[in-house]
């Protein structure tokens, strides 16, 4: 009979999120693929990492609504359009060029909802060396979404929303850690 093997794991420092700047709406760093999490002052290009605090404060529902905070980015489709396409410094970033945890092809193709997003990182500049070349070849920048993870404290949040003409919505955000 084989002996019992116990596995333990913890996040590496490269996988941890960087601290939020004063005010809590922007992070002081972003994830850069193989380079891990880096401070924005160490980077050769511009990065904006929007936190969950900003998403909640602005009540942003989609990625386009959140990224309108950046002067270098423009949403190139109307709010009623089926997709959200962006232009960073004159170069297009289409829906297929949005990464989740650095992996392309996982993000929703239409309007990207923010219910699952902890951070939205916008890298403006030469991104292929850090995050890989996006499928549609967006060279002006890269949008990387960092999904929410369960924290140390239990979370239970119920959200009610109302839009025009009696359209009601509800949302439930529950996070728990199980085990030791």
XYZ file of N, CA and C in Angstrom:
540
model
N 0.843 -1.176 0.000
C 0.000 0.000 0.000
C 0.889 1.240 0.000
N 0.501 2.229 -0.795
C 1.276 3.460 -0.912
C 0.968 4.395 0.262
N 1.939 5.179 0.678
C 1.690 6.130 1.771
C 0.792 7.271 1.285
N 0.085 7.882 2.228
C -0.792 9.009 1.940
C 0.049 10.218 1.552
N -0.324 10.851 0.481
C 0.377 12.043 0.006
C -0.549 13.234 0.176
N -0.057 14.286 0.835
C -0.838 15.512 1.016
C -0.233 16.612 0.150
N -1.083 17.240 -0.615
C -0.641 18.326 -1.477
C -1.103 19.646 -0.898
N -0.220 20.616 -0.932
C -0.565 21.963 -0.487
C -0.139 22.926 -1.577
N -0.901 23.942 -1.729
C -0.600 24.910 -2.768
C -0.885 26.304 -2.262
N -0.168 27.239 -2.794
C -0.451 28.642 -2.517
C -0.111 29.419 -3.781
N -0.681 30.574 -3.896
C -0.441 31.385 -5.089
C 0.992 31.880 -5.096
N 1.586 31.872 -6.260
C 2.941 32.411 -6.371
C 2.859 33.931 -6.386
N 3.934 34.630 -6.014
C 3.896 36.094 -6.033
C 3.580 36.668 -7.406
N 3.925 35.949 -8.464
C 3.641 36.435 -9.815
C 2.152 36.403 -10.125
N 1.381 35.561 -9.431
C -0.048 35.446 -9.693
C -0.895 36.392 -8.853
N -0.316 37.003 -7.850
C -1.085 37.870 -6.966
C -1.392 39.192 -7.651
N -2.501 39.787 -7.257
C -2.865 41.087 -7.797
C -2.036 42.170 -7.132
N -1.708 43.190 -7.877
C -0.974 44.318 -7.314
C -1.915 45.163 -6.458
N -1.331 45.952 -5.590
C -2.105 46.802 -4.693
C -2.817 47.892 -5.488
N -3.921 48.366 -4.935
C -4.634 49.478 -5.547
C -3.942 50.783 -5.184
N -4.004 51.750 -6.090
C -3.456 53.066 -5.813
C -4.390 53.823 -4.887
N -4.009 55.009 -4.487
C -4.845 55.838 -3.624
C -6.211 56.027 -4.273
N -7.258 55.823 -3.526
C -8.609 55.903 -4.051
C -9.180 54.551 -4.432
N -8.317 53.567 -4.686
C -8.736 52.201 -4.917
C -9.294 51.889 -6.284
N -9.308 52.849 -7.217
C -9.944 52.600 -8.502
C -8.986 52.123 -9.585
N -7.714 52.405 -9.423
C -6.691 51.926 -10.338
C -5.678 51.105 -9.568
N -5.153 50.066 -10.202
C -4.134 49.243 -9.564
C -2.753 49.813 -9.877
N -1.798 49.511 -9.026
C -0.443 50.016 -9.226
C 0.366 49.132 -10.172
N -0.199 48.031 -10.631
C 0.503 47.140 -11.546
C -0.475 46.321 -12.355
N 0.084 45.505 -13.265
C -0.735 44.649 -14.118
C 0.030 43.367 -14.400
N -0.675 42.363 -14.888
C -0.073 41.077 -15.233
C 0.454 41.137 -16.654
N 1.660 40.650 -16.833
C 2.289 40.695 -18.149
C 2.754 39.323 -18.588
N 1.852 38.388 -18.659
C 2.165 37.060 -19.163
C 3.292 36.395 -18.388
N 4.351 36.033 -19.090
C 5.472 35.316 -18.480
C 6.240 36.171 -17.480
N 6.119 37.481 -17.578
C 6.820 38.363 -16.644
C 6.105 38.488 -15.307
N 4.886 37.990 -15.227
C 4.130 38.061 -13.979
C 3.585 39.463 -13.733
N 3.257 39.757 -12.492
C 2.704 41.052 -12.127
C 3.835 42.057 -11.987
N 3.700 43.172 -12.689
C 4.722 44.222 -12.676
C 4.100 45.558 -12.320
N 4.883 46.399 -11.677
C 4.464 47.751 -11.329
C 4.416 48.590 -12.602
N 3.435 49.503 -12.694
C 3.288 50.314 -13.904
C 4.487 51.223 -14.128
N 5.218 51.565 -13.086
C 6.391 52.423 -13.245
C 7.580 51.676 -13.837
N 7.548 50.355 -13.872
C 8.631 49.547 -14.427
C 8.417 49.193 -15.895
N 7.322 49.612 -16.477
C 6.946 49.158 -17.812
C 7.331 50.153 -18.888
N 7.687 49.670 -20.085
C 8.056 50.568 -21.174
C 6.865 51.094 -21.980
N 5.656 50.860 -21.510
C 4.463 51.356 -22.174
C 3.415 51.646 -21.114
N 2.311 52.200 -21.534
C 1.271 52.640 -20.610
C 0.290 51.512 -20.296
N -0.057 51.388 -19.019
C -1.009 50.380 -18.566
C -2.014 51.037 -17.631
N -3.274 50.705 -17.816
C -4.324 51.102 -16.878
C -5.003 49.836 -16.396
N -4.995 49.615 -15.090
C -5.619 48.425 -14.506
C -6.766 48.892 -13.626
N -7.989 48.741 -14.112
C -9.180 49.206 -13.411
C -9.659 48.127 -12.441
N -9.930 48.513 -11.211
C -10.273 47.563 -10.154
C -11.780 47.377 -10.024
N -12.148 46.393 -9.199
C -13.566 46.132 -8.912
C -14.205 47.306 -8.186
N -13.405 48.077 -7.446
C -13.943 49.252 -6.752
C -14.458 50.281 -7.754
N -13.761 50.472 -8.858
C -14.223 51.405 -9.885
C -15.453 50.856 -10.599
N -15.444 49.557 -10.886
C -16.603 48.936 -11.532
C -17.846 49.134 -10.677
N -17.697 48.926 -9.375
C -18.832 49.075 -8.461
C -19.233 50.536 -8.304
N -18.260 51.441 -8.201
C -18.573 52.857 -8.007
C -19.289 53.451 -9.216
N -18.885 53.048 -10.402
C -19.518 53.568 -11.613
C -20.741 52.774 -12.037
N -20.952 51.636 -11.410
C -22.030 50.732 -11.780
C -21.940 50.375 -13.261
N -20.712 50.126 -13.707
C -20.470 49.757 -15.100
C -20.988 48.349 -15.343
N -21.737 48.172 -16.389
C -22.317 46.863 -16.725
C -21.486 46.114 -17.760
N -20.832 46.846 -18.661
C -20.071 46.212 -19.726
C -18.642 46.747 -19.747
N -17.782 46.032 -20.451
C -16.384 46.432 -20.558
C -16.251 47.788 -21.241
N -17.072 48.048 -22.227
C -17.027 49.335 -22.919
C -17.335 50.494 -21.992
N -18.303 50.322 -21.103
C -18.641 51.378 -20.149
C -17.483 51.647 -19.198
N -16.751 50.610 -18.812
C -15.616 50.776 -17.918
C -14.431 51.417 -18.630
N -14.129 50.961 -19.842
C -12.948 51.447 -20.550
C -13.123 52.848 -21.125
N -14.320 53.394 -21.057
C -14.508 54.789 -21.447
C -13.757 55.738 -20.525
N -13.232 55.249 -19.411
C -12.433 56.063 -18.499
C -11.076 56.417 -19.088
N -10.631 55.698 -20.096
C -9.288 55.887 -20.641
C -9.336 56.780 -21.877
N -8.520 57.842 -21.868
C -8.507 58.787 -22.987
C -7.883 58.191 -24.245
N -7.055 57.152 -24.116
C -6.399 56.544 -25.274
C -7.282 55.511 -25.960
N -8.449 55.209 -25.391
C -9.326 54.180 -25.944
C -10.651 54.796 -26.358
N -11.168 54.294 -27.473
C -12.478 54.732 -27.930
C -13.300 53.506 -28.284
N -14.530 53.461 -27.832
C -15.455 52.386 -28.207
C -15.967 52.733 -29.599
N -15.765 51.823 -30.567
C -16.083 52.145 -31.960
C -17.450 51.636 -32.401
N -18.190 51.022 -31.511
C -19.536 50.576 -31.859
C -20.532 51.280 -30.953
N -21.741 51.443 -31.444
C -22.771 52.115 -30.656
C -23.245 51.207 -29.528
N -23.944 51.788 -28.565
C -24.385 51.010 -27.405
C -25.407 49.940 -27.779
N -26.116 50.111 -28.861
C -27.096 49.122 -29.285
C -26.517 48.047 -30.191
N -25.264 48.158 -30.508
C -24.615 47.204 -31.409
C -24.413 45.868 -30.708
N -24.329 44.808 -31.491
C -24.193 43.465 -30.922
C -22.826 43.222 -30.290
N -21.780 43.891 -30.791
C -20.419 43.678 -30.303
C -19.877 44.947 -29.676
N -18.826 44.785 -28.888
C -18.062 45.924 -28.385
C -16.680 45.852 -29.014
N -16.390 46.791 -29.869
C -15.074 46.887 -30.483
C -14.428 48.178 -30.017
N -13.109 48.153 -29.915
C -12.385 49.285 -29.348
C -11.293 49.724 -30.306
N -10.837 50.943 -30.122
C -9.689 51.457 -30.860
C -8.751 52.082 -29.842
N -7.507 51.583 -29.813
C -6.487 52.095 -28.905
C -5.394 52.729 -29.741
N -5.192 54.016 -29.538
C -4.160 54.761 -30.264
C -4.254 54.555 -31.770
N -5.482 54.472 -32.272
C -5.701 54.343 -33.702
C -5.735 52.927 -34.241
N -5.483 51.934 -33.393
C -5.497 50.538 -33.828
C -6.695 49.818 -33.220
N -7.316 48.946 -34.002
C -8.518 48.244 -33.551
C -8.190 47.097 -32.596
N -9.067 46.923 -31.607
C -9.094 45.741 -30.748
C -10.510 45.211 -30.841
N -10.657 44.047 -31.453
C -11.979 43.457 -31.623
C -12.305 42.524 -30.474
N -13.516 42.016 -30.467
C -13.981 41.159 -29.374
C -13.112 39.914 -29.208
N -12.558 39.376 -30.289
C -11.727 38.173 -30.200
C -10.355 38.461 -29.594
N -9.985 39.743 -29.499
C -8.678 40.128 -28.982
C -8.690 40.429 -27.486
N -9.749 40.096 -26.794
C -9.828 40.303 -25.349
C -9.425 39.002 -24.662
N -8.512 39.109 -23.712
C -7.986 37.930 -23.022
C -8.565 37.831 -21.614
N -8.703 36.620 -21.127
C -9.031 36.366 -19.722
C -7.857 35.605 -19.149
N -7.207 36.175 -18.155
C -5.997 35.587 -17.549
C -4.923 35.317 -18.604
N -4.864 36.192 -19.642
C -3.852 36.050 -20.669
C -4.191 35.075 -21.769
N -5.352 34.431 -21.716
C -5.750 33.458 -22.732
C -6.835 34.049 -23.624
N -6.604 34.021 -24.915
C -7.565 34.546 -25.876
C -8.618 33.492 -26.200
N -9.779 33.945 -26.640
C -10.838 33.044 -27.047
C -11.784 32.642 -25.931
N -11.568 33.142 -24.718
C -12.437 32.791 -23.596
C -13.482 33.859 -23.294
N -13.236 35.081 -23.712
C -14.136 36.192 -23.395
C -15.392 36.110 -24.263
N -16.504 36.600 -23.742
C -17.723 36.637 -24.556
C -17.503 37.487 -25.807
N -18.142 37.115 -26.902
C -17.924 37.804 -28.167
C -18.722 39.098 -28.256
N -19.890 39.160 -27.658
C -20.701 40.368 -27.701
C -20.252 41.370 -26.653
N -21.201 41.999 -26.014
C -20.882 42.908 -24.904
C -20.321 42.076 -23.757
N -19.174 42.450 -23.230
C -18.536 41.695 -22.159
C -19.087 42.184 -20.820
N -19.838 41.339 -20.103
C -20.358 41.754 -18.802
C -19.237 41.778 -17.766
N -19.423 42.543 -16.710
C -18.369 42.708 -15.712
C -18.671 41.991 -14.398
N -19.689 41.151 -14.355
C -20.029 40.461 -13.115
C -18.908 39.547 -12.644
N -18.138 38.990 -13.553
C -17.094 38.032 -13.186
C -15.704 38.674 -13.119
N -15.596 39.977 -13.324
C -14.306 40.639 -13.475
C -13.863 41.306 -12.179
N -12.658 40.984 -11.746
C -12.015 41.659 -10.615
C -11.224 42.875 -11.094
N -10.543 42.708 -12.216
C -9.753 43.789 -12.807
C -9.851 43.722 -14.321
N -9.805 44.887 -14.933
C -9.695 44.995 -16.389
C -8.419 45.765 -16.664
N -7.478 45.103 -17.325
C -6.174 45.696 -17.575
C -6.064 46.069 -19.052
N -5.737 47.319 -19.312
C -5.581 47.819 -20.672
C -4.115 48.169 -20.883
N -3.436 47.384 -21.725
C -2.040 47.621 -22.063
C -2.015 48.371 -23.381
N -1.426 49.552 -23.370
C -1.393 50.393 -24.564
C 0.029 50.421 -25.096
N 0.230 49.814 -26.243
C 1.559 49.782 -26.828
C 1.895 48.400 -27.339
N 3.180 48.102 -27.495
C 3.602 46.817 -28.081
C 3.348 45.659 -27.128
N 2.271 44.944 -27.350
C 1.850 43.923 -26.385
C 2.243 42.514 -26.771
N 2.602 42.257 -28.017
C 2.838 40.887 -28.461
C 3.988 40.231 -27.702
N 4.966 41.018 -27.284
C 6.106 40.455 -26.562
C 5.714 39.985 -25.171
N 4.656 40.548 -24.602
C 4.269 40.223 -23.233
C 3.070 39.296 -23.162
N 2.050 39.568 -23.977
C 0.824 38.792 -23.881
C 0.565 37.903 -25.069
N 1.444 37.887 -26.051
C 1.209 37.104 -27.253
C 0.386 37.895 -28.258
N 0.420 37.472 -29.497
C -0.328 38.163 -30.539
C -1.784 37.721 -30.494
N -2.708 38.659 -30.367
C -4.135 38.307 -30.349
C -4.567 37.655 -31.656
N -5.637 36.874 -31.636
C -6.089 36.151 -32.836
C -6.389 37.051 -34.036
N -6.994 38.226 -33.790
C -7.310 39.123 -34.899
C -6.180 40.106 -35.180
N -5.046 39.965 -34.483
C -3.865 40.769 -34.769
C -3.904 42.188 -34.255
N -4.622 42.450 -33.161
C -4.664 43.791 -32.585
C -3.295 44.205 -32.065
N -2.669 45.191 -32.709
C -1.315 45.582 -32.330
C -1.270 46.843 -31.477
N -2.372 47.547 -31.350
C -2.364 48.802 -30.605
C -2.394 48.624 -29.115
N -2.786 47.463 -28.664
C -2.871 47.229 -27.233
C -3.509 45.890 -26.945
N -3.747 45.675 -25.680
C -4.287 44.393 -25.229
C -5.216 44.650 -24.052
N -6.346 43.981 -24.039
C -7.261 44.036 -22.901
C -7.233 42.672 -22.237
N -6.870 42.647 -20.967
C -6.819 41.411 -20.196
C -7.784 41.534 -19.027
N -8.639 40.553 -18.861
C -9.592 40.538 -17.755
C -9.115 39.557 -16.693
N -9.142 39.975 -15.446
C -8.769 39.124 -14.322
C -10.060 38.740 -13.603
N -10.424 37.456 -13.580
C -11.685 37.058 -12.943
C -11.616 37.137 -11.432
N -12.790 37.205 -10.833
C -12.884 37.241 -9.375
C -12.470 35.895 -8.790
N -11.931 35.948 -7.589
C -11.586 34.748 -6.822
C -12.172 34.911 -5.430
N -12.439 33.812 -4.796
C -12.955 33.861 -3.425
C -11.866 34.396 -2.511
N -12.213 35.352 -1.676
C -11.257 35.926 -0.733
C -11.268 35.177 0.584
N -10.549 35.708 1.551
C -10.495 35.063 2.860
C -11.820 35.200 3.613
N -12.501 36.324 3.420
C -13.790 36.551 4.082
C -14.925 36.084 3.166
N -15.941 35.480 3.760
C -17.105 35.046 2.988
C -17.828 36.265 2.425
N -18.395 36.094 1.240
C -19.104 37.186 0.583
C -20.454 36.688 0.107
N -21.484 37.445 0.415
C -22.817 37.209 -0.123
C -23.386 38.568 -0.481
N -23.618 38.778 -1.774
C -24.104 40.069 -2.239
C -25.266 39.836 -3.187
N -26.369 40.514 -2.942
C -27.537 40.459 -3.812
C -27.689 41.828 -4.454
N -27.875 41.823 -5.753
C -27.983 43.069 -6.490
C -29.318 43.111 -7.210
N -30.005 44.221 -7.088
C -31.258 44.450 -7.804
C -31.049 45.600 -8.758
N -31.554 45.472 -9.963
C -31.422 46.555 -10.934
C -32.765 46.795 -11.605
N -32.946 48.026 -12.007
C -34.155 48.403 -12.706
C -33.768 49.253 -13.898
N -34.356 48.914 -15.037
C -34.143 49.721 -16.228
C -35.481 50.283 -16.643
N -35.525 50.932 -17.738
C -36.771 51.552 -18.175
C -37.846 50.521 -18.506
N -39.057 50.944 -18.453
C -40.232 50.144 -18.823
C -40.334 48.832 -18.050
N -40.158 48.900 -16.778
C -40.385 47.764 -15.873
C -39.463 46.572 -16.137
N -38.261 46.801 -16.614
C -37.296 45.718 -16.773
C -36.503 45.603 -15.478
N -36.694 44.489 -14.788
C -36.021 44.259 -13.526
C -34.923 43.216 -13.714
N -33.906 43.316 -12.881
C -32.826 42.345 -12.933
C -32.330 42.042 -11.531
N -31.803 40.853 -11.355
C -31.220 40.485 -10.066
C -29.870 39.828 -10.329
N -29.013 39.917 -9.341
C -27.714 39.279 -9.422
C -27.323 38.765 -8.053
N -26.594 37.689 -8.029
C -26.156 37.087 -6.775
C -24.666 36.799 -6.880
N -23.899 37.309 -5.940
C -22.455 37.091 -5.900
C -22.139 36.404 -4.572
N -21.747 35.149 -4.650
C -21.447 34.366 -3.450
C -20.037 33.823 -3.588
N -19.231 34.038 -2.570
C -17.851 33.520 -2.578
C -17.557 32.892 -1.238
N -17.108 31.657 -1.266
C -16.739 30.909 -0.054
C -15.506 30.084 -0.360
N -14.708 29.876 0.639
C -13.582 28.951 0.546
C -13.974 27.716 1.323
N -13.704 26.568 0.759
C -14.024 25.317 1.399
C -12.732 24.590 1.776
N -12.706 24.005 2.917
C -11.525 23.261 3.359
C -10.548 24.123 4.143
N -9.437 23.517 4.499
C -8.443 24.231 5.308
C -7.745 25.292 4.506
